[in-house]
Coordinates of C-alpha atoms in Angstrom, one line a residue:
A1 CA -12.2 11.5 -31.9
N2 CA -10.3 8.9 -33.8
P3 CA -6.7 10.2 -34.2
G4 CA -5.1 9.8 -37.6
G5 CA -1.7 8.5 -38.5
P6 CA -0.4 5.0 -39.0
R7 CA -1.0 2.2 -36.6
P8 CA 2.0 1.5 -34.3
V9 CA 4.2 -1.3 -35.5
R10 CA 4.4 -4.2 -33.1
E11 CA 7.9 -5.3 -33.9
G12 CA 8.5 -9.0 -33.7
G13 CA 4.8 -9.9 -33.0
G14 CA 3.9 -12.1 -30.1
G15 CA 1.0 -9.9 -28.8
V16 CA 1.3 -8.5 -25.3
V17 CA 3.5 -11.3 -24.0
G18 CA 6.0 -10.5 -26.8
L19 CA 5.7 -6.8 -26.0
L20 CA 6.6 -7.4 -22.4
R21 CA 9.5 -9.7 -23.4
R22 CA 10.9 -6.9 -25.6
L23 CA 10.4 -4.3 -22.9
G24 CA 12.4 -6.6 -20.6
R25 CA 15.5 -6.0 -22.8
L26 CA 15.5 -2.4 -21.8
E27 CA 17.9 -1.8 -19.0
D28 CA 16.1 1.1 -17.3
S29 CA 12.7 0.3 -15.7
R30 CA 11.7 3.9 -16.2
Q31 CA 12.1 3.5 -19.9
R32 CA 10.1 0.3 -19.9
A33 CA 7.3 2.0 -18.1
A34 CA 7.3 5.0 -20.6
E35 CA 7.4 2.7 -23.6
L36 CA 4.5 0.6 -22.3
F37 CA 2.4 3.7 -21.7
R38 CA 3.3 4.9 -25.2
W39 CA 2.0 1.6 -26.5
L40 CA -1.2 1.9 -24.4
V41 CA -2.3 5.2 -25.9
A42 CA -0.7 4.7 -29.4
P43 CA -1.0 6.1 -32.0
V44 CA -1.7 9.2 -29.8
A45 CA 1.7 10.6 -28.6
P46 CA 2.0 10.5 -24.8
G47 CA 2.7 14.3 -24.7
Q48 CA -0.4 15.0 -26.8
F49 CA -2.4 12.7 -24.5
L50 CA -1.2 14.6 -21.4
E51 CA -1.8 18.0 -22.9
R52 CA -5.3 17.4 -24.3
H53 CA -6.9 14.5 -22.4
W54 CA -5.4 13.7 -19.0
E55 CA -7.8 14.8 -16.3
Q56 CA -9.6 16.8 -18.9
A57 CA -11.5 14.9 -21.6
P58 CA -12.2 11.4 -22.9
L59 CA -10.1 9.8 -25.6
L60 CA -11.3 7.2 -28.1
V61 CA -8.7 5.2 -30.1
R62 CA -10.1 3.0 -32.9
R63 CA -7.3 0.7 -34.0
G64 CA -9.0 -1.7 -36.4
D65 CA -6.6 -4.3 -35.0
S66 CA -8.5 -7.0 -33.0
G67 CA -5.2 -8.6 -32.0
Y68 CA -3.7 -5.5 -30.4
Y69 CA -4.2 -6.8 -26.8
A70 CA -3.7 -10.5 -27.7
G71 CA -2.5 -12.5 -24.8
L72 CA -3.3 -9.9 -22.1
F73 CA -6.4 -11.6 -20.8
S74 CA -9.2 -13.7 -22.3
T75 CA -12.4 -15.6 -21.5
A76 CA -10.2 -18.7 -21.5
D77 CA -8.1 -17.0 -18.8
F78 CA -11.3 -16.1 -16.9
D79 CA -12.4 -19.8 -17.0
A80 CA -8.9 -21.0 -15.9
A81 CA -9.0 -18.6 -12.9
L82 CA -12.4 -20.1 -11.9
R83 CA -11.0 -23.7 -12.3
G84 CA -8.0 -22.8 -10.2
G85 CA -10.2 -22.8 -7.1
E86 CA -9.0 -19.5 -5.6
V87 CA -11.8 -17.2 -6.8
H88 CA -14.5 -16.4 -4.2
F89 CA -17.8 -14.5 -4.7
G90 CA -17.6 -10.9 -3.3
T91 CA -13.9 -11.0 -2.7
H92 CA -12.7 -11.7 -6.2
L93 CA -15.8 -11.9 -8.3
D94 CA -19.1 -9.9 -8.5
V95 CA -22.2 -11.1 -10.3
T96 CA -24.2 -8.1 -11.4
S97 CA -27.2 -7.0 -13.5
Y98 CA -28.8 -3.7 -14.6
A99 CA -32.3 -3.8 -16.0
E100 CA -35.1 -1.3 -16.1
G101 CA -33.1 1.2 -14.1
V102 CA -32.3 -1.3 -11.3
R103 CA -28.7 -2.4 -10.5
E104 CA -28.4 -5.6 -8.5
T105 CA -25.6 -7.8 -7.2
H106 CA -26.3 -11.5 -7.1
N107 CA -23.2 -12.9 -5.2
P108 CA -23.8 -16.1 -3.4
S109 CA -21.3 -16.9 -0.6
G110 CA -18.2 -19.1 -0.9
R111 CA -16.1 -20.2 -3.8
A112 CA -17.0 -19.2 -7.3
V113 CA -17.5 -22.7 -8.9
P114 CA -17.5 -22.6 -12.7
A115 CA -20.9 -24.3 -13.0
I116 CA -22.6 -21.6 -10.9
V117 CA -20.7 -18.7 -12.4
W118 CA -21.4 -19.7 -16.0
D119 CA -25.1 -20.4 -15.1
F120 CA -25.3 -16.7 -13.9
Y121 CA -23.7 -15.6 -17.2
Q122 CA -26.0 -17.7 -19.3
N123 CA -29.0 -16.1 -17.5
G124 CA -27.8 -12.5 -18.4
C125 CA -25.6 -11.5 -15.6
S126 CA -22.3 -9.7 -15.9
L127 CA -19.1 -11.0 -14.3
R128 CA -16.6 -8.6 -12.8
L129 CA -13.2 -10.2 -11.8
L130 CA -11.5 -8.0 -9.3
S131 CA -7.7 -7.7 -9.4
P132 CA -7.1 -10.1 -12.3
Q133 CA -3.4 -9.6 -11.6
A134 CA -3.8 -12.1 -8.7
F135 CA -4.7 -14.8 -11.2
S136 CA -3.0 -13.8 -14.5
P137 CA 0.8 -13.5 -14.7
T138 CA 0.5 -11.4 -17.8
V139 CA -1.8 -8.8 -16.2
W140 CA 0.5 -8.8 -13.2
H141 CA 3.5 -8.1 -15.4
F142 CA 1.7 -5.4 -17.4
L143 CA 0.5 -3.5 -14.3
S144 CA 3.8 -3.9 -12.5
I145 CA 5.6 -2.1 -15.3
L146 CA 3.0 0.6 -15.8
Q147 CA 2.8 1.6 -12.1
E148 CA 6.3 3.1 -12.3
H149 CA 5.1 5.5 -15.1
F150 CA 2.3 6.9 -13.1
G151 CA 4.0 6.9 -9.7
S152 CA 0.6 5.8 -8.4
M153 CA -1.0 2.5 -7.9
V154 CA -2.2 0.9 -11.1
G155 CA -5.0 -1.6 -10.7
A156 CA -7.4 -3.4 -12.9
N157 CA -10.8 -5.2 -13.1
T158 CA -12.1 -7.3 -16.0
Y159 CA -15.7 -7.3 -17.1
L160 CA -17.4 -10.1 -19.0
T161 CA -20.9 -9.2 -20.3
P162 CA -23.4 -11.4 -22.1
P163 CA -24.9 -10.2 -25.4
G164 CA -27.8 -7.8 -25.1
T165 CA -27.3 -6.9 -21.4
Q166 CA -25.8 -4.2 -19.1
G167 CA -24.2 -5.0 -15.8
F168 CA -23.8 -1.6 -14.1
A169 CA -25.8 1.5 -13.6
P170 CA -24.4 4.9 -14.9
H171 CA -21.9 6.3 -12.4
Y172 CA -18.6 8.1 -12.2
D173 CA -15.4 6.9 -10.6
D174 CA -12.5 8.3 -8.5
I175 CA -9.9 6.9 -10.8
E176 CA -8.4 7.6 -14.3
A177 CA -9.8 4.8 -16.4
F178 CA -8.4 3.1 -19.5
V179 CA -10.9 0.7 -21.0
L180 CA -9.1 -1.9 -23.2
Q181 CA -11.6 -3.9 -25.3
L182 CA -10.3 -7.5 -25.4
E183 CA -13.0 -9.5 -27.0
G184 CA -16.4 -8.8 -28.7
K185 CA -17.8 -5.3 -28.6
K186 CA -19.6 -2.9 -26.3
H187 CA -21.7 0.2 -26.7
W188 CA -20.4 3.1 -24.4
R189 CA -21.9 6.4 -23.5
V190 CA -19.7 9.0 -21.6
Y191 CA -21.1 12.2 -20.0
S192 CA -19.3 15.3 -18.7
P193 CA -19.3 16.0 -14.9
R194 CA -22.6 17.6 -14.0
T195 CA -21.2 20.3 -11.6
D196 CA -17.9 21.8 -10.7
A197 CA -17.9 19.8 -7.5
E198 CA -17.9 16.6 -9.6
V199 CA -14.8 17.5 -11.6
L200 CA -11.9 15.2 -10.5
P201 CA -13.9 14.0 -7.5
Q202 CA -12.2 12.4 -4.5
F203 CA -14.8 9.6 -4.3
S204 CA -16.9 7.6 -6.7
S205 CA -20.6 8.3 -7.1
A206 CA -23.7 6.3 -6.2
N207 CA -25.6 4.7 -9.0
L208 CA -27.3 7.3 -11.1
T209 CA -30.6 7.2 -13.1
Q210 CA -30.9 7.9 -16.8
A211 CA -32.9 11.1 -16.0
E212 CA -29.9 12.6 -14.2
L213 CA -27.5 12.3 -17.1
G214 CA -28.2 14.7 -19.9
E215 CA -26.6 14.2 -23.4
P216 CA -23.4 12.1 -23.8
V217 CA -20.3 13.8 -24.9
L218 CA -19.1 10.6 -26.5
E219 CA -21.0 7.6 -27.7
T220 CA -19.3 4.7 -29.4
V221 CA -19.1 1.0 -29.9
L222 CA -15.7 -0.3 -28.8
E223 CA -14.4 -3.3 -30.7
A224 CA -11.5 -5.6 -29.9
G225 CA -8.2 -3.6 -29.9
D226 CA -9.8 -0.3 -29.2
L227 CA -9.1 2.0 -26.2
L228 CA -11.4 4.4 -24.3
Y229 CA -10.0 6.7 -21.7
F230 CA -12.1 8.9 -19.4
P231 CA -11.0 11.0 -16.4
R232 CA -12.4 10.6 -12.9
G233 CA -15.8 12.4 -12.6
F234 CA -17.0 11.5 -16.2
I235 CA -20.2 9.5 -15.9
H236 CA -20.2 6.4 -18.1
Q237 CA -22.3 3.3 -18.9
G238 CA -21.7 0.4 -21.2
N239 CA -24.1 -2.2 -22.6
C240 CA -23.7 -5.1 -25.0
L241 CA -25.3 -5.3 -28.4
P242 CA -27.6 -8.3 -29.1
D243 CA -25.1 -10.0 -31.4
A244 CA -21.9 -10.2 -29.3
H245 CA -20.5 -10.7 -25.8
S246 CA -17.9 -8.2 -24.4
L247 CA -14.7 -8.8 -22.4
H248 CA -12.8 -5.7 -21.4
I249 CA -10.2 -4.8 -18.8
T250 CA -10.3 -1.4 -17.1
V251 CA -6.8 -0.3 -16.1
S252 CA -7.0 2.4 -13.4
S253 CA -4.7 4.9 -11.6
Y254 CA -4.5 8.1 -9.7
Q255 CA -6.9 7.2 -6.9
R256 CA -6.5 9.8 -4.1
N257 CA -3.4 11.2 -5.7
S258 CA -4.2 14.9 -5.8
W259 CA -2.7 18.1 -4.3
G260 CA -5.4 18.0 -1.7
D261 CA -4.4 14.4 -0.6
L262 CA -0.8 15.6 -0.2
L263 CA -2.0 18.6 1.9
E264 CA -4.0 16.2 4.1
K265 CA -0.6 14.7 5.1
L266 CA 1.3 17.9 5.1
L267 CA -0.8 20.4 7.0
P268 CA -1.2 18.5 10.3
A269 CA 2.5 17.8 10.3
A270 CA 3.2 21.5 9.6
L271 CA 0.9 22.6 12.4
Q272 CA 2.5 20.2 14.9
M273 CA 5.9 21.5 14.0
A274 CA 4.7 25.1 14.4
L275 CA 3.2 24.4 17.8
E276 CA 6.5 22.9 18.9
E277 CA 8.7 25.7 17.6
D278 CA 6.8 28.9 17.5
V279 CA 5.2 30.4 20.7
E280 CA 2.8 32.5 18.6
Y281 CA 0.8 29.3 17.8
R282 CA 0.6 28.5 21.5
Q283 CA -0.6 31.9 22.7
G284 CA -4.2 32.0 24.0
L285 CA -7.2 33.2 22.0
P286 CA -8.7 36.5 23.1
M287 CA -10.9 36.1 26.1
D288 CA -13.9 37.8 24.4
Y289 CA -13.5 36.3 20.9
L290 CA -16.7 34.2 21.2
G291 CA -18.6 37.5 21.5
Y292 CA -17.7 38.8 18.1
M293 CA -16.7 35.8 16.1
G294 CA -19.0 33.0 14.7
V295 CA -21.7 32.9 12.1
A296 CA -24.1 34.9 14.3
N297 CA -21.6 37.8 14.2
S298 CA -20.4 37.4 10.6
D299 CA -22.2 40.5 9.3
T300 CA -21.1 42.7 12.2
A301 CA -18.7 45.5 11.5
D302 CA -16.2 45.3 14.3
A303 CA -12.5 46.1 14.4
R304 CA -11.9 43.2 16.7
R305 CA -13.3 40.8 14.0
T306 CA -11.0 42.3 11.4
A307 CA -8.0 41.9 13.7
F308 CA -9.0 38.3 14.5
M309 CA -9.3 37.4 10.8
E310 CA -5.9 39.0 10.0
K311 CA -4.3 37.0 12.8
V312 CA -5.7 33.7 11.5
Q313 CA -4.5 34.6 8.0
S314 CA -1.0 35.5 9.3
L315 CA -0.7 32.2 11.2
I316 CA -1.9 30.2 8.1
K317 CA 0.5 32.0 5.9
K318 CA 3.4 31.5 8.3
L319 CA 2.5 27.8 8.5
I320 CA 4.4 27.2 5.2
D321 CA 7.7 27.9 7.0
Y322 CA 7.0 24.8 9.1
A323 CA 5.7 22.5 6.3
P324 CA 7.9 19.4 6.0
I325 CA 7.1 19.1 2.3
D326 CA 9.8 16.5 1.4
A327 CA 8.8 14.4 4.4
A328 CA 5.2 14.4 3.4
V329 CA 6.1 13.4 -0.1
D330 CA 8.1 10.6 1.3
Q331 CA 5.2 9.4 3.3
R332 CA 3.0 9.3 0.2
A333 CA 5.8 7.4 -1.6
K334 CA 5.9 5.0 1.2
S335 CA 2.1 4.4 0.8
F336 CA 2.6 4.0 -2.9
L337 CA 5.3 1.3 -2.4
H338 CA 2.9 -0.5 -0.1
D339 CA 0.2 -0.4 -2.9
C340 CA 2.7 -1.6 -5.6
L341 CA 2.7 -5.0 -7.3
P342 CA 6.0 -6.8 -6.9
P343 CA 8.3 -6.7 -10.0
V344 CA 8.2 -9.5 -12.5
L345 CA 11.7 -10.7 -13.2
T346 CA 13.2 -11.5 -16.6
Q347 CA 15.3 -14.7 -16.9
S348 CA 18.5 -12.7 -16.6
E349 CA 17.3 -10.7 -13.7
K350 CA 16.3 -13.8 -11.9
A351 CA 19.7 -15.4 -12.6
Q352 CA 21.5 -12.3 -11.2
S353 CA 19.4 -11.9 -8.1
V354 CA 18.7 -13.8 -4.9
Y355 CA 15.6 -15.3 -6.5
G356 CA 17.8 -17.3 -8.9
F357 CA 20.4 -18.1 -6.4
P358 CA 21.1 -21.9 -6.7
A359 CA 21.0 -22.8 -2.9
R360 CA 19.6 -26.3 -2.6
W361 CA 19.6 -29.5 -0.7
Q362 CA 22.0 -32.0 -2.3
D363 CA 23.9 -35.1 -1.1
G364 CA 22.7 -34.9 2.4
G365 CA 23.1 -31.2 3.0
P366 CA 22.6 -27.6 1.8
C367 CA 25.0 -26.4 -0.9
D368 CA 25.7 -23.1 -2.7
V369 CA 24.2 -21.2 0.3
D370 CA 26.9 -18.6 0.9
I371 CA 26.3 -15.2 -0.9
L372 CA 29.9 -14.2 -1.6
I373 CA 29.8 -10.5 -2.6
K374 CA 33.3 -9.1 -2.9
K375 CA 34.6 -5.5 -3.4
D376 CA 34.8 -5.9 -7.2
T377 CA 31.3 -7.4 -7.5
E378 CA 29.2 -5.1 -9.8
V379 CA 25.7 -4.4 -8.5
R380 CA 22.7 -2.2 -9.2
L381 CA 19.1 -1.8 -8.1
L382 CA 16.6 -4.3 -9.6
R383 CA 14.2 -1.4 -10.5
H384 CA 14.5 2.3 -10.0
G385 CA 11.0 2.9 -8.5
M386 CA 11.1 0.0 -6.0
V387 CA 12.8 1.6 -3.0
R388 CA 12.3 4.8 -0.9
L389 CA 14.3 6.2 1.9
C390 CA 12.2 7.7 4.7
N391 CA 13.5 9.6 7.8
E392 CA 11.1 8.6 10.6
E393 CA 11.1 9.0 14.3
A394 CA 12.2 5.5 14.8
G395 CA 15.2 5.9 12.4
V396 CA 16.0 5.7 8.7
M397 CA 13.7 3.2 6.9
L398 CA 14.2 1.8 3.4
Y399 CA 10.8 0.7 2.0
Y400 CA 10.8 -1.7 -0.9
T401 CA 8.4 -3.7 -3.1
T402 CA 10.1 -7.0 -3.9
E403 CA 8.2 -8.9 -1.1
N404 CA 4.8 -7.4 -1.8
S405 CA 1.8 -9.6 -2.7
R406 CA -0.1 -9.7 -6.0
V407 CA -3.2 -9.2 -3.8
Y408 CA -3.6 -5.6 -2.7
H409 CA -2.3 -5.0 0.8
K410 CA -2.2 -8.7 1.7
E411 CA 1.2 -8.0 3.2
E412 CA 2.2 -5.3 5.6
P413 CA 4.6 -2.6 4.2
K414 CA 8.1 -4.1 3.7
F415 CA 11.1 -2.1 5.1
L416 CA 14.6 -2.3 6.5
E417 CA 15.8 0.0 9.2
I418 CA 19.3 1.0 8.1
D419 CA 22.2 2.8 9.7
P420 CA 22.0 6.5 8.8
E421 CA 25.6 6.3 7.5
Y422 CA 24.3 4.0 4.7
T423 CA 21.9 6.6 3.3
D424 CA 24.5 8.0 1.0
S425 CA 25.1 4.6 -0.5
V426 CA 21.4 4.0 -1.2
E427 CA 21.2 7.4 -2.8
F428 CA 24.3 6.5 -4.8
L429 CA 22.7 3.3 -6.1
L430 CA 19.6 5.3 -7.1
S431 CA 21.6 8.0 -8.9
S432 CA 23.8 5.4 -10.6
Y433 CA 20.8 3.3 -12.0
P434 CA 20.6 1.7 -14.5
N435 CA 24.4 1.4 -14.5
Y436 CA 26.2 -1.2 -12.5
V437 CA 28.7 0.0 -9.9
S438 CA 31.4 -2.0 -8.0
V439 CA 30.7 -2.6 -4.3
D440 CA 34.0 -0.9 -3.6
T441 CA 32.6 2.4 -4.9
L442 CA 29.8 2.6 -2.4
P443 CA 30.4 5.6 -0.1
C444 CA 30.6 3.6 3.2
E445 CA 33.4 4.1 5.6
T446 CA 34.9 0.6 5.5
L447 CA 35.0 -2.2 2.9
E448 CA 33.3 -4.4 5.5
D449 CA 30.4 -1.9 5.6
K450 CA 30.2 -1.8 1.8
I451 CA 30.0 -5.6 1.5
S452 CA 27.6 -5.9 4.5
L453 CA 25.2 -3.4 2.9
A454 CA 25.4 -4.9 -0.6
T455 CA 24.8 -8.4 0.9
L456 CA 21.7 -7.2 2.9
L457 CA 20.2 -5.5 -0.1
F458 CA 20.9 -8.5 -2.3
E459 CA 19.2 -10.9 0.2
K460 CA 16.1 -8.7 0.0
G461 CA 16.0 -8.9 -3.8
I462 CA 16.7 -5.2 -4.0
L463 CA 20.1 -5.6 -5.7
T464 CA 21.1 -7.6 -8.7
T465 CA 24.7 -8.4 -9.8
K466 CA 26.1 -8.0 -13.3
N467 CA 27.0 -11.6 -13.3
P468 CA 25.5 -14.5 -11.4
L469 CA 27.4 -15.0 -8.1
V470 CA 27.4 -18.8 -8.5
Q471 CA 27.9 -20.4 -11.9
V472 CA 25.5 -23.2 -12.3

């Protein structure tokens, strides 16, 4: 339903680029993320969205404001990406069609040359650009802020559909989907999960037929500036009306981010620990258990079966005592940091970090190379959600996102092995954020250690200084 109330005020204008610039003035990256999410679902309050819609029911927001998403992504940006020469069929771009119940992919091999791509479009094919953040600095900036709000990877695809066509068969996804209508309009139908097993599914469905769908719970025409959200498991299909093309971006999150996914990490670790520490888990099974257990014996009344079942229940119940819950959460956080986009720096952040450090070749040699951090230098983390300390067999690892790629998992996870005595200092930096602290206040044993740690973190882009270290 269309929520009432006034439209949100976009103070200062400037579309999405202006919004991102204003968010950059907020000192706390967590606040930036929360404000961007508030803008995404406005005028619905975030609390109301979480209570009534998140993982439960679709939400339609009609804004009557075709410029709400201005500057996020456009057909001109799509064309520019093609002309940049880095878009390849299958890897970055899918050419699709759906007609008379048949869904087809028409990808040639090789580079997506504009003449070929636009010929497909002119002949009624839809174009899906995968990971537009790799080609659009604005989409990259948008998603890199939003990912901290969800604590889960935030991805995107853009879909350009010719008038009077449909590019995809009805299906459900394994992600929470936010459809932002950028240009034109599109007719959408959304259907409830058909069975309990399809509520919040772990994996996306195959293509479905119209006969499998039933009646939609929501049917609408999205126009530029509108938002449609639907949880994973909700079947959906969108088609263009005869009089307009459609460009939308689907922002997605919460793929494989359930309690069950946490337990997949946790239970094997708990069992391994129980086997190491508790002899009861290492004691042998009864010699005759095959004779009274198993499906063939499931209806047999036997005291030995009862005792066996009780023993299994007891061992499973006791397993919680060995469950390394915090360690399992840290492993998920480590995976999330690998998924993350690198942060987009404001001008002041760049000037105060290693990325703006003025080292250069001049007059026959390098100059301004030395990073001179002193005891009274004031420092802080670049972002709150960009680091994670993990205790691992090999030692204490600090995972971070600043050297990630804009292309999903193009780089291996980035981490530093740090001396265990530095963990208190990293935790101190996390708890102090977004305030600056002087290097002298880091809880290391010696001043040399404090400066050494701060310098290491600065060189990796993890720390910024309150003032540039070198005045240019």
